[in-house]
PDB file of C-alpha atoms in Angstrom:
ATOM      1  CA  UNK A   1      15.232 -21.649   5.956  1.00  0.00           C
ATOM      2  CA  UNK A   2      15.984 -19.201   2.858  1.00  0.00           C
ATOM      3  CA  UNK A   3      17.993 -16.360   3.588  1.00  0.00           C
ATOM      4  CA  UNK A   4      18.314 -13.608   1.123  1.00  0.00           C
ATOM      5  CA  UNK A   5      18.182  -9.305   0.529  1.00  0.00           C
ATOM      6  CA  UNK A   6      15.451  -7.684  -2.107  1.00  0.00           C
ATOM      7  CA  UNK A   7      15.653  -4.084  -2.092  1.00  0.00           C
ATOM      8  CA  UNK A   8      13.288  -1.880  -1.505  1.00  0.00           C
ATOM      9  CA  UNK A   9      11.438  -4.713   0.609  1.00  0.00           C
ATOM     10  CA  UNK A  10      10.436  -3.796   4.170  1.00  0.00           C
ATOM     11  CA  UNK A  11       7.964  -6.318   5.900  1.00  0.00           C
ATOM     12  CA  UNK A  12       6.459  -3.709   8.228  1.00  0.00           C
ATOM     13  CA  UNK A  13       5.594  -1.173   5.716  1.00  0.00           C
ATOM     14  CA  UNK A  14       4.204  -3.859   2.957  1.00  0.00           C
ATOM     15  CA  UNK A  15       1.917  -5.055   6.107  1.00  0.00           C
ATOM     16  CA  UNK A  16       0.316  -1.797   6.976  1.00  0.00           C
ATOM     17  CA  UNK A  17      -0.057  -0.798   3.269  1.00  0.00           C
ATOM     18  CA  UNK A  18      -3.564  -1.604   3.183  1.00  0.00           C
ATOM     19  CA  UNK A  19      -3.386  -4.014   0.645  1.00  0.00           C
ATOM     20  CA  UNK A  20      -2.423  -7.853   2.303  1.00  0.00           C
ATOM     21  CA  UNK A  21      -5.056  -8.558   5.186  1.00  0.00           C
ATOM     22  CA  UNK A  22      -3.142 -11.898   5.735  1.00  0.00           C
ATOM     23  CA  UNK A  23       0.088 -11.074   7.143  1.00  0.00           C
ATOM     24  CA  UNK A  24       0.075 -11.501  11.090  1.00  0.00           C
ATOM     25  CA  UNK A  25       3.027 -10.478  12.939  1.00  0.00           C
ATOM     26  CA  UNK A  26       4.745 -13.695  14.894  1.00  0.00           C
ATOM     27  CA  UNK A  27       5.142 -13.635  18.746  1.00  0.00           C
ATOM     28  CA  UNK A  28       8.087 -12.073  19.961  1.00  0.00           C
ATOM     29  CA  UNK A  29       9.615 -15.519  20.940  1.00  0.00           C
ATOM     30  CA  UNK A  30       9.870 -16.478  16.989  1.00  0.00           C
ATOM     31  CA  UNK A  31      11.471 -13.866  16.676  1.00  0.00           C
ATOM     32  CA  UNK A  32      15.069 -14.505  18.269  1.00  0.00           C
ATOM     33  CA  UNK A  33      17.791 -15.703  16.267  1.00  0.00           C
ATOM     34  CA  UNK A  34      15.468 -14.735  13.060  1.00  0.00           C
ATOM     35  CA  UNK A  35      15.328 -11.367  12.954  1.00  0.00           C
ATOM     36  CA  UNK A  36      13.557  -7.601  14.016  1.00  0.00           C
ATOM     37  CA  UNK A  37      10.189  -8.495  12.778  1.00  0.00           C
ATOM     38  CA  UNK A  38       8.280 -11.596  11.653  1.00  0.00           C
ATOM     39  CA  UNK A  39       4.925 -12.030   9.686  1.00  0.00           C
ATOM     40  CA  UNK A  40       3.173 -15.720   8.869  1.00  0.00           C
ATOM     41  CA  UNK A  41       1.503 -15.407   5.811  1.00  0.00           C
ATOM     42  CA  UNK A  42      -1.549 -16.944   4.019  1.00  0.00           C
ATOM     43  CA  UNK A  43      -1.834 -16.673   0.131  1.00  0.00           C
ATOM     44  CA  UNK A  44      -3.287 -19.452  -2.062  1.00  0.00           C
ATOM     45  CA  UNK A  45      -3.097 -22.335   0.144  1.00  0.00           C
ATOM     46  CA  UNK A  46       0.260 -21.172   0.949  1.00  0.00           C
ATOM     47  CA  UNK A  47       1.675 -20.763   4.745  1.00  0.00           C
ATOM     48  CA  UNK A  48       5.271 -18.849   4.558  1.00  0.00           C
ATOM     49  CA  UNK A  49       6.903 -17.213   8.045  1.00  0.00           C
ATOM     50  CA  UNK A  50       9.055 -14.749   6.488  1.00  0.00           C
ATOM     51  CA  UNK A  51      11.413 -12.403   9.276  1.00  0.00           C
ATOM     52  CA  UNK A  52      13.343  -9.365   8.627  1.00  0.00           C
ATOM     53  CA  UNK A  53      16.682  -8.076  10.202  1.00  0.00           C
ATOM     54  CA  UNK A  54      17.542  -5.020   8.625  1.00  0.00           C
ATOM     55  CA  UNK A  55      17.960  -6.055   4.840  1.00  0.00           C
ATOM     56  CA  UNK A  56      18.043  -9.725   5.194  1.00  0.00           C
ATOM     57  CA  UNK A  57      14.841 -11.857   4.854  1.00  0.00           C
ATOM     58  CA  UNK A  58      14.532 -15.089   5.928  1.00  0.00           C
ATOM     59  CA  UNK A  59      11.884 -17.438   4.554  1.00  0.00           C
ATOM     60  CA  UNK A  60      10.444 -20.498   6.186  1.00  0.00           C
ATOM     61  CA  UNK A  61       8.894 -22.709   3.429  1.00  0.00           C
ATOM     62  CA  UNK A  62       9.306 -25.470   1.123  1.00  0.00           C
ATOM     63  CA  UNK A  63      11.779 -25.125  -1.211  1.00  0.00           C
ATOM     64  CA  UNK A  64       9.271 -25.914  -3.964  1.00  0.00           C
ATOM     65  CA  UNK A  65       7.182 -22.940  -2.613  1.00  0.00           C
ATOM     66  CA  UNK A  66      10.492 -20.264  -2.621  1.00  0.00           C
ATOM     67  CA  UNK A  67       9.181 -19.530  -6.509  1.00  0.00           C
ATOM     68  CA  UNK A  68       6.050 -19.046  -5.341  1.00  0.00           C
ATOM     69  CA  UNK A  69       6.862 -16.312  -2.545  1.00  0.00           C
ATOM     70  CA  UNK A  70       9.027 -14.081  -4.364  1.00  0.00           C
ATOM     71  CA  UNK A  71       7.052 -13.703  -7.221  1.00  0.00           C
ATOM     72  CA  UNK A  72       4.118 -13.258  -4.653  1.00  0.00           C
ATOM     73  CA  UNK A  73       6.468 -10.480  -3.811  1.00  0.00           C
ATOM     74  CA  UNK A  74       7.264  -9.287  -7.223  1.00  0.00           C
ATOM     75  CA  UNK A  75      10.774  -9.730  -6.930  1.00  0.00           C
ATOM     76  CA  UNK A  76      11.308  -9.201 -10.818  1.00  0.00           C
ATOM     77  CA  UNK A  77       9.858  -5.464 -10.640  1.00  0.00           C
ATOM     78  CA  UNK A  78      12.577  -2.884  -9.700  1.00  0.00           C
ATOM     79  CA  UNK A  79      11.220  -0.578  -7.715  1.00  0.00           C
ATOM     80  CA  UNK A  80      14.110   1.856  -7.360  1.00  0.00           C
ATOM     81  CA  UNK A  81      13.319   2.964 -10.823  1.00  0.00           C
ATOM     82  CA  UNK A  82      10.235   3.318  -9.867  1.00  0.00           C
ATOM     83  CA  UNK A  83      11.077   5.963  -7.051  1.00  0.00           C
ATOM     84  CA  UNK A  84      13.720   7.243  -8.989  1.00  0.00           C
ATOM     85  CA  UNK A  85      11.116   8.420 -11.655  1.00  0.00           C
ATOM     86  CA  UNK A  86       9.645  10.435  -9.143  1.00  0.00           C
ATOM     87  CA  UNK A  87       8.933  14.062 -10.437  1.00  0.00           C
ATOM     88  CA  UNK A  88      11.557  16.472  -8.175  1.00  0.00           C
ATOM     89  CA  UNK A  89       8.963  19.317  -8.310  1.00  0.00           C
ATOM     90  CA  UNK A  90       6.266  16.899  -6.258  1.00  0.00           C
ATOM     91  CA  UNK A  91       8.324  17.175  -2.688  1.00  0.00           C
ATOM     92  CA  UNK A  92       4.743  15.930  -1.252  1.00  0.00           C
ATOM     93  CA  UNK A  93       5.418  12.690  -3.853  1.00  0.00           C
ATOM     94  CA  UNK A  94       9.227  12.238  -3.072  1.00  0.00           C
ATOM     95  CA  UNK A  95       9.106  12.458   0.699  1.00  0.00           C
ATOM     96  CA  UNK A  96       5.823   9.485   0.493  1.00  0.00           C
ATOM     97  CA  UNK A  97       8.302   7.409  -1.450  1.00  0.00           C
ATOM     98  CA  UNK A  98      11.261   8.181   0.766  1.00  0.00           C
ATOM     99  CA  UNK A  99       8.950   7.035   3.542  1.00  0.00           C
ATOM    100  CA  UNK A 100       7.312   3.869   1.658  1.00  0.00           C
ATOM    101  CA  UNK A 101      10.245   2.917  -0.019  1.00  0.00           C
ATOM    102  CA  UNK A 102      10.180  -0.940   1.127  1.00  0.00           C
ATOM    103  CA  UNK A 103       6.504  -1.169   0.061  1.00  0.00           C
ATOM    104  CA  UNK A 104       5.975  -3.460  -2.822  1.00  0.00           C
ATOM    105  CA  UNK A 105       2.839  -4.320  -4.675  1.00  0.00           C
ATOM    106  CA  UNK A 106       2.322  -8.166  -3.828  1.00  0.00           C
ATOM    107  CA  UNK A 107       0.973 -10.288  -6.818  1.00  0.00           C
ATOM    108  CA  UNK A 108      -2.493 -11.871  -4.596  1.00  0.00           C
ATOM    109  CA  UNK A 109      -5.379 -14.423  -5.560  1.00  0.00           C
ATOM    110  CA  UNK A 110      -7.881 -12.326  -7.526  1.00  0.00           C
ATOM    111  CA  UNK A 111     -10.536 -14.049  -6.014  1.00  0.00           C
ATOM    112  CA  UNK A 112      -9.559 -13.192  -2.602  1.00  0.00           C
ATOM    113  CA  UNK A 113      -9.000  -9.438  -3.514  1.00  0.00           C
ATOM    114  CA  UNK A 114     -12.913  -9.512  -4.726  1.00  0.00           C
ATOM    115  CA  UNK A 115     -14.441 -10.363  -1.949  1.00  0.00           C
ATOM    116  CA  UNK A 116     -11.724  -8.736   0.396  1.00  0.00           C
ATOM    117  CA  UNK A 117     -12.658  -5.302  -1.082  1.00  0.00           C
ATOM    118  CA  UNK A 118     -16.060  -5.637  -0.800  1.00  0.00           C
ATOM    119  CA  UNK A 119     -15.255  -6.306   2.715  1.00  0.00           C
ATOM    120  CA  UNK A 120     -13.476  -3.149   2.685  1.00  0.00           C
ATOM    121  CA  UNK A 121     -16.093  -0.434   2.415  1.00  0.00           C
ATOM    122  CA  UNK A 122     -16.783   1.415   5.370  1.00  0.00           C
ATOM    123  CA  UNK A 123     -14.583  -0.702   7.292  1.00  0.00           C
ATOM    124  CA  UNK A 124     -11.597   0.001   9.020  1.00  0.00           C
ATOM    125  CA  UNK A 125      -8.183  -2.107   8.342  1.00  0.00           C
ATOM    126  CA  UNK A 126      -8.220  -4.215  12.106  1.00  0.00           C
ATOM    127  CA  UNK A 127     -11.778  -4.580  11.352  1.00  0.00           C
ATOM    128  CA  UNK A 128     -11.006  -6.020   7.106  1.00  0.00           C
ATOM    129  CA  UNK A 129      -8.195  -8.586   8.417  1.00  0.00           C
ATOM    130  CA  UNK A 130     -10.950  -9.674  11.537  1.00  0.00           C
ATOM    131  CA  UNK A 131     -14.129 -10.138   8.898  1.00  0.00           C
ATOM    132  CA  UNK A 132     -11.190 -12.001   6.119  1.00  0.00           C
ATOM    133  CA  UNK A 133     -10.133 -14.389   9.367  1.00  0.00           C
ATOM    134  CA  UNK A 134     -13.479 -15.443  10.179  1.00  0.00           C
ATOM    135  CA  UNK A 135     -14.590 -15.783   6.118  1.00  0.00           C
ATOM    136  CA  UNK A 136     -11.864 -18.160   5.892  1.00  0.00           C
ATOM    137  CA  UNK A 137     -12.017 -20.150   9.597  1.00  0.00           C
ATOM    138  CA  UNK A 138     -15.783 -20.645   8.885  1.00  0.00           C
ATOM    139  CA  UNK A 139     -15.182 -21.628   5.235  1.00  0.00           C
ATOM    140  CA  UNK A 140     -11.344 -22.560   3.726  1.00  0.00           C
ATOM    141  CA  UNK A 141      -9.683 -25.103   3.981  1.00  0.00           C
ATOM    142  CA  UNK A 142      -7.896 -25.878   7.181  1.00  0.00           C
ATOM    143  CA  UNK A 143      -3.616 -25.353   7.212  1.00  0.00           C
ATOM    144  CA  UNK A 144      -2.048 -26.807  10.060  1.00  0.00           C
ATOM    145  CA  UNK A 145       0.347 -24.532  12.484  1.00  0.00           C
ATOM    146  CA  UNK A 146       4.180 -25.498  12.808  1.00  0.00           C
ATOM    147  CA  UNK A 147       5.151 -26.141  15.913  1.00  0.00           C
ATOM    148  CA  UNK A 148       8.375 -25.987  14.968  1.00  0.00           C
ATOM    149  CA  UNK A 149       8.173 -22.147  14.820  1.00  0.00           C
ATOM    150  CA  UNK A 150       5.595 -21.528  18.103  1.00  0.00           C
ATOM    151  CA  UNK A 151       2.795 -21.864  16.297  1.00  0.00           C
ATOM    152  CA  UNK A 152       0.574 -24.337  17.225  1.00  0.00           C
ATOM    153  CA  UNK A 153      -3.001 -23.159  15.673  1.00  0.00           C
ATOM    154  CA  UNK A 154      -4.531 -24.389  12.555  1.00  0.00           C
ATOM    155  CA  UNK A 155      -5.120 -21.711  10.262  1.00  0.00           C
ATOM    156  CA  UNK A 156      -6.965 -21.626   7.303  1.00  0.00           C
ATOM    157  CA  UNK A 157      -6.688 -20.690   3.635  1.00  0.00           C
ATOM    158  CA  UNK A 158      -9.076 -18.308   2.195  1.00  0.00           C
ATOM    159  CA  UNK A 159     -12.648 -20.321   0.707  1.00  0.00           C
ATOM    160  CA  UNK A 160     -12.509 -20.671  -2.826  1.00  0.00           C
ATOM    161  CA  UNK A 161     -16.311 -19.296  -4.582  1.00  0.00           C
ATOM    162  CA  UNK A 162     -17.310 -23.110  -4.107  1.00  0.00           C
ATOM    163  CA  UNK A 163     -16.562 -23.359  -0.269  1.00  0.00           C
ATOM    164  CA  UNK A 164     -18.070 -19.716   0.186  1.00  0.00           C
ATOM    165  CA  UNK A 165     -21.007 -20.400  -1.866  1.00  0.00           C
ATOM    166  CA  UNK A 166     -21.867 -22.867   0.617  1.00  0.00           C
ATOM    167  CA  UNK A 167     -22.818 -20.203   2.693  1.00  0.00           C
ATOM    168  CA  UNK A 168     -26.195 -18.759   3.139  1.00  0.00           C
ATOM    169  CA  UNK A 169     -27.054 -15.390   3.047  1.00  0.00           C
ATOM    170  CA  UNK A 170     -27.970 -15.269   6.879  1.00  0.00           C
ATOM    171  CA  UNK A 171     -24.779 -17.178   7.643  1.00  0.00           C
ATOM    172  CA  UNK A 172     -22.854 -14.622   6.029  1.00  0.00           C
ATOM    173  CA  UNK A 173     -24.910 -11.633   7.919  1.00  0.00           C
ATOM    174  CA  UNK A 174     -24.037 -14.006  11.279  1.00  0.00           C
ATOM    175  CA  UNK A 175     -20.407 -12.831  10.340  1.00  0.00           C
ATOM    176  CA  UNK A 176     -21.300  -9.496  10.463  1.00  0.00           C
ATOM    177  CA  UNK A 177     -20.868  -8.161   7.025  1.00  0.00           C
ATOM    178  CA  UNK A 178     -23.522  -5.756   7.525  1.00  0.00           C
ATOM    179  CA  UNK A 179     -24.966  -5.025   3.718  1.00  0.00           C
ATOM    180  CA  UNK A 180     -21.715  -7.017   2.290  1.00  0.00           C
ATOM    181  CA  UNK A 181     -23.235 -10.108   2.843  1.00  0.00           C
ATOM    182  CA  UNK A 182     -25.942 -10.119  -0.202  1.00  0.00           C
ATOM    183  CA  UNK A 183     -22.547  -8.628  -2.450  1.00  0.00           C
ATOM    184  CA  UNK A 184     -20.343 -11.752  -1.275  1.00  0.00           C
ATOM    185  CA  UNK A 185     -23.573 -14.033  -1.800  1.00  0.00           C
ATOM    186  CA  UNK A 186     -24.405 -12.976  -5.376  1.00  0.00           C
ATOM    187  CA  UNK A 187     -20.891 -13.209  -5.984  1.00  0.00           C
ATOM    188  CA  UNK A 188     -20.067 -16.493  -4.830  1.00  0.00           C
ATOM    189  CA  UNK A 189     -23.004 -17.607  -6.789  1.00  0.00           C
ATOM    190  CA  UNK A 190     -21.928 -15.591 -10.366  1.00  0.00           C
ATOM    191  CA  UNK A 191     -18.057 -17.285  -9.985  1.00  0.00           C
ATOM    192  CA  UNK A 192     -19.417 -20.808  -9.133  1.00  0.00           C
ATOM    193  CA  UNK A 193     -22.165 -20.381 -12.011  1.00  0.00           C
ATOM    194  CA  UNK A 194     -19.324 -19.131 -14.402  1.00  0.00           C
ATOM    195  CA  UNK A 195     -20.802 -15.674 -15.215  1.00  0.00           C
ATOM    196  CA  UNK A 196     -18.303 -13.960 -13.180  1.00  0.00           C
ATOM    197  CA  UNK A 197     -15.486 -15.845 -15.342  1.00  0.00           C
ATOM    198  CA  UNK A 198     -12.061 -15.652 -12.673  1.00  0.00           C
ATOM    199  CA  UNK A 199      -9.958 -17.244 -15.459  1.00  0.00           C
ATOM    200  CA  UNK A 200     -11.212 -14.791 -18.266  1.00  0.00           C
ATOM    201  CA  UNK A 201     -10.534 -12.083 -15.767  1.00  0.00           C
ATOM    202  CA  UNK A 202      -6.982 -12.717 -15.157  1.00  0.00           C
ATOM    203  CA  UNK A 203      -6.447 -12.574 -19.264  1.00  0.00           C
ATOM    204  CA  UNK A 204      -7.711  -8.948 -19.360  1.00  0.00           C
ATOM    205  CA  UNK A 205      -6.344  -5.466 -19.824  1.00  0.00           C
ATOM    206  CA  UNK A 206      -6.798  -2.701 -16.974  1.00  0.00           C
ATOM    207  CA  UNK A 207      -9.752  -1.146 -19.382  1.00  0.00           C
ATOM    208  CA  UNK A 208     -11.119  -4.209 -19.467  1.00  0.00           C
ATOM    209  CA  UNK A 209     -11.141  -5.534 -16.592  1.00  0.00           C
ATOM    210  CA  UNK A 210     -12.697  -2.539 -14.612  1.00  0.00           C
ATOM    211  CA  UNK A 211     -15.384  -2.453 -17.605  1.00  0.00           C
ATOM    212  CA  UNK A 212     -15.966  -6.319 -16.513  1.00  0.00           C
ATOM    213  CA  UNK A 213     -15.808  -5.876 -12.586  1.00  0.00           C
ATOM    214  CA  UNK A 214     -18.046  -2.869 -11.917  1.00  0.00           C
ATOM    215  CA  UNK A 215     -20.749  -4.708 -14.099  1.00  0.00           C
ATOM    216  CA  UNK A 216     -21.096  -7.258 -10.896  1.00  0.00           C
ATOM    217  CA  UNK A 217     -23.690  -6.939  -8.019  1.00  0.00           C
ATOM    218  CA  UNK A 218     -21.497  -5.234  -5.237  1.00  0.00           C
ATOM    219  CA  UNK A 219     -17.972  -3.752  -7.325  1.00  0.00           C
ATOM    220  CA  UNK A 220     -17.969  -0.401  -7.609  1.00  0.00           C
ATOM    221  CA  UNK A 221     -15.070   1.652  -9.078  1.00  0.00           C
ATOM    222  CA  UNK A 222     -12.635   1.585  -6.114  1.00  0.00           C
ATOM    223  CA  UNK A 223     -13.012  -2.078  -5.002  1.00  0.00           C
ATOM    224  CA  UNK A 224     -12.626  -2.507  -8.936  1.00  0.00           C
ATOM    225  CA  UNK A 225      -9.335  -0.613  -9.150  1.00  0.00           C
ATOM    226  CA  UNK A 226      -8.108  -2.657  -5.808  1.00  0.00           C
ATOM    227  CA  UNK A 227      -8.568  -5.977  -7.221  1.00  0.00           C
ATOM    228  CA  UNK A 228      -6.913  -4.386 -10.191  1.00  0.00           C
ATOM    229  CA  UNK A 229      -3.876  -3.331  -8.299  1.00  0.00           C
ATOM    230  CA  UNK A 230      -3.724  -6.139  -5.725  1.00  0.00           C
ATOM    231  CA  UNK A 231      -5.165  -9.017  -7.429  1.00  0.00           C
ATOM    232  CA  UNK A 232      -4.369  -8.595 -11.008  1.00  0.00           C
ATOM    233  CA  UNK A 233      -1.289  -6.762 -10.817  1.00  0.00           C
ATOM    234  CA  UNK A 234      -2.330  -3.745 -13.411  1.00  0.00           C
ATOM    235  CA  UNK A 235      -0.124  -1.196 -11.824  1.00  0.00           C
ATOM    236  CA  UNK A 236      -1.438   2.008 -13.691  1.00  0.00           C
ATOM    237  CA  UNK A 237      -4.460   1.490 -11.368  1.00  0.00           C
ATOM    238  CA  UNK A 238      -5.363   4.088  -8.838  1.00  0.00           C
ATOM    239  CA  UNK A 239      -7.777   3.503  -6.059  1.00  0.00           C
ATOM    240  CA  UNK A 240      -9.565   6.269  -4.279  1.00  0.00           C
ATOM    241  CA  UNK A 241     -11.126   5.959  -0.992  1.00  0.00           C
ATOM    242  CA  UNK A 242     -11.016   8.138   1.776  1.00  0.00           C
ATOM    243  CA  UNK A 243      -7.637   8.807   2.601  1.00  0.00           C
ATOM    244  CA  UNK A 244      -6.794   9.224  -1.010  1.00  0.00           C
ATOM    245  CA  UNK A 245      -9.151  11.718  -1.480  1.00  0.00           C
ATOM    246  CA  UNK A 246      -7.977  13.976   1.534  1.00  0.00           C
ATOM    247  CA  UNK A 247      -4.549  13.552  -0.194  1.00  0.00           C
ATOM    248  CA  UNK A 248      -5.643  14.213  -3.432  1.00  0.00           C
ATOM    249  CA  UNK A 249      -7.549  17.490  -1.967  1.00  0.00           C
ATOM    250  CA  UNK A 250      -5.318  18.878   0.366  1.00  0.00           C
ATOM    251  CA  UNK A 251      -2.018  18.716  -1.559  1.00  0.00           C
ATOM    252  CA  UNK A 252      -3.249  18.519  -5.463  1.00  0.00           C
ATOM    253  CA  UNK A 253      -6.104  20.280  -5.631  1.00  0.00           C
ATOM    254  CA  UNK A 254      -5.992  23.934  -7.393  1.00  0.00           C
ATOM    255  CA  UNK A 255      -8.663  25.723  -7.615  1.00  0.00           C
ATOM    256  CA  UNK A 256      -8.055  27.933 -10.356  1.00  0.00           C
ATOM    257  CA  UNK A 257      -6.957  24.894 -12.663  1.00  0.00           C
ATOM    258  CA  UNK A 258     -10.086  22.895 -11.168  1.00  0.00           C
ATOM    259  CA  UNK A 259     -13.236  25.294 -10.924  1.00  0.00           C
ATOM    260  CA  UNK A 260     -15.178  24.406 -13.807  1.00  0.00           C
ATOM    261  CA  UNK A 261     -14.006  21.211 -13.224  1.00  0.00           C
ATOM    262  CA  UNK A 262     -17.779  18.743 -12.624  1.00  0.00           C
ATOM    263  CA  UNK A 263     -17.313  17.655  -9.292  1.00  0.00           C
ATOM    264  CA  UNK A 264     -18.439  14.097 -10.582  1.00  0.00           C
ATOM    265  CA  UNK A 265     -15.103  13.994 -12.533  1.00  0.00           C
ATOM    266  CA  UNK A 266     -12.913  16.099 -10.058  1.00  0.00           C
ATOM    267  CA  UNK A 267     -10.591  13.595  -8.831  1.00  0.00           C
ATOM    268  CA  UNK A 268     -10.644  11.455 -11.718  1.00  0.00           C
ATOM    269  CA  UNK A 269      -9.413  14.452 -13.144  1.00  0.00           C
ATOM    270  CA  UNK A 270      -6.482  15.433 -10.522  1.00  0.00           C
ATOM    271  CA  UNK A 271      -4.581  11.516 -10.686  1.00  0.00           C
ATOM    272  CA  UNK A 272      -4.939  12.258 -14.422  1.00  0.00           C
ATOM    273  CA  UNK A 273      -2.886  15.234 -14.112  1.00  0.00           C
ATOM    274  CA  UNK A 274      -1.173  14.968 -11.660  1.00  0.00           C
ATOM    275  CA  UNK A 275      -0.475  10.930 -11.652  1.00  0.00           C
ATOM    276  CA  UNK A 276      -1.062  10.396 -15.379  1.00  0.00           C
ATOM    277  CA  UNK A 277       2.677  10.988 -16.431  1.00  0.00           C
ATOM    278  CA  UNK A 278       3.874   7.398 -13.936  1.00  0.00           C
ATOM    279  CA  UNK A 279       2.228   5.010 -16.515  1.00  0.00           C
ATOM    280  CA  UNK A 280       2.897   1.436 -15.501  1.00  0.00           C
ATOM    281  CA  UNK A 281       3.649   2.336 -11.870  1.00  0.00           C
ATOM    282  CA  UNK A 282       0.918   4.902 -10.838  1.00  0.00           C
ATOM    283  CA  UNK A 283      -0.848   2.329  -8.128  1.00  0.00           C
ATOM    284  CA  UNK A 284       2.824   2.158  -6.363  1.00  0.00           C
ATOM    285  CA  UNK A 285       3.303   5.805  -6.269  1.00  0.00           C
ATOM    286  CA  UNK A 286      -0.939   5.614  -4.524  1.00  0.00           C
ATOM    287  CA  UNK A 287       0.797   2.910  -2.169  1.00  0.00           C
ATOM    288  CA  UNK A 288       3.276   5.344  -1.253  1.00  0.00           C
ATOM    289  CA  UNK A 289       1.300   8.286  -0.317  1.00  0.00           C
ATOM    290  CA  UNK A 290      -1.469   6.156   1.334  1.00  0.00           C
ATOM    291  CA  UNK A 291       1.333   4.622   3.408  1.00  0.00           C
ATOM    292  CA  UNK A 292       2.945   8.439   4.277  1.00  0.00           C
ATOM    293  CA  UNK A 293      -0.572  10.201   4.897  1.00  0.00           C
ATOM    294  CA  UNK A 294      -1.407   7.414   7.809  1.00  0.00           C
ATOM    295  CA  UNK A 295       2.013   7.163   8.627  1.00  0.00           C
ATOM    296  CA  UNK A 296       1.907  11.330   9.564  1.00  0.00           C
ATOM    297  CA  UNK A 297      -1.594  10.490  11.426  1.00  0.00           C
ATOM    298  CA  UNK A 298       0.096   7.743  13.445  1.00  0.00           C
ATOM    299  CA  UNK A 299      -3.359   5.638  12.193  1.00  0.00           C
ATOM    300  CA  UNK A 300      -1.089   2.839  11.068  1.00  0.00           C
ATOM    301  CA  UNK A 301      -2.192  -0.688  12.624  1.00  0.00           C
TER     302      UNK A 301
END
């Protein structure tokens, strides 16, 4: 066991972020002597059961693997600066920041981000992490549980594109994926044939790489900008869905500035303006309102 404080790190809030679908919270009886909260987490092969007690963190893992799980927590990035840079005249920006401040933006398998996202449309965020669990319990390679820590199950890392490909299309429709299916299906087959290159990928630029991504059966522009976030760590991206588009409407949307405005470019248009100026950290400050708007709709899960 690892003890140690990173600020601006906060377990709970990183977990209902909306970007790690692998982070279950631990029983309540690994939790004594450990701390307030408690998540086991998959990434990569990797099992870590991390706790929290007010700044602390304490990490259960293999020494070798203690590299491993802070960069997959991107201890190197300071992310006070990053709310310090906050604009003072956005009070809509500063109080999501105040209230997301332990959110971080987790370095994740690429890979796994893909075919998350695509999981992602028109789903809610129970419904994601239940889909993700079943991809990789029918598929990925089996982990085995620690009974040292109360848990005794044998969870599973997420299928690489060869163990997924190994699905069939009806297999993967038995999951119910709904119309996600035939996207994970062509996909699995374009990353085990080598035209959707995962190495060549992780080399790339933002421009790039959403250029490269949206040209695949299945990626359109916001799973592209989440795998560019999440997955490939390009922090000047800026996913819109849903809630980010109520945000983007209801507190940065002028009318006057806007009306001749094509609605086709309308909200590309507002996080220009308005989210343009936080180059290099733009997807944290869209963590940080995502976070506060579900937060202040008590839809946090």
């Amino acid at each position: 066991m690892t003890s140690c404080v990173i600020p601006c790190l906060d377990l709970r809030q990183i977990a209902e972020s909306g970007q790690c679908f692998r982070m279950t919270p631990l029983a309540a009886g690994t939790l004594t002597g450990h701390g307030d909260c408690g998540y086991r987490i998959i990434s990569r092969g990797r099992v870590l059961r991390i706790w929290q007690r007010g700044l602390e963190l304490s990490f259960d893992c293999g020494e070798e693997d203690m590299g491993f799980w802070l960069t997959y927590f991107d201890v190197d990035t300071d992310y006070q600066a990053v709310i310090d840079s906050v604009a003072p005249e956005d009070s809509y920006l500063a109080a999501a920041a105040a209230a997301g401040r332990g959110i971080r933006i987790l370095r994740q398998d690429p890979w796994e981000m893909i075919i998350t996202f695509v999981i992602s449309q028109q789903k809610t965020i129970p419904k994601i992490r239940e889909l993700v669990e079943a991809l990789s319990a029918a598929y990925g390679k089996a982990l085995e549980g620690d009974p040292g820590c109360g848990d005794m199950e044998t969870v599973h890392a997420f299928p690489t594109p060869r163990e997924l490909s190994r699905a069939t299309l009806e297999e993967l429709q038995a999951l119910k994926l709904g119309y996600r299916a035939k996207y994970i299906h062509r996909l699995c087959q374009d990353a085990v044939s080598g035209a959707l290159d995962l190495k060549g990928l992780a080399q790339m630029g933002y421009e790039e790489a959403m250029e490269y991504l949206t040209g695949f059966y299945g990626i359109g522009k916001k799973v592209a900008n989440c795998v560019c976030l999440f997955g490939l760590h390009h922090i000047s991206a800026f996913p819109v869905d849903t809630w980010i588009e109520k945000i983007l409407m209801s507190q940065y949307y002028d009318q006057r500035k806007y009306r001749r405005t094509p609605k086709g470019r309308l909200l590309d248009c507002i996080v220009t303006d308005c989210f343009g100026q936080y180059q290099g950290c733009a997807g944290v400050m869209q963590q940080y309102i995502f976070y506060y708007e579900r937060l202040r709709s008590s839809k946090l899960s």
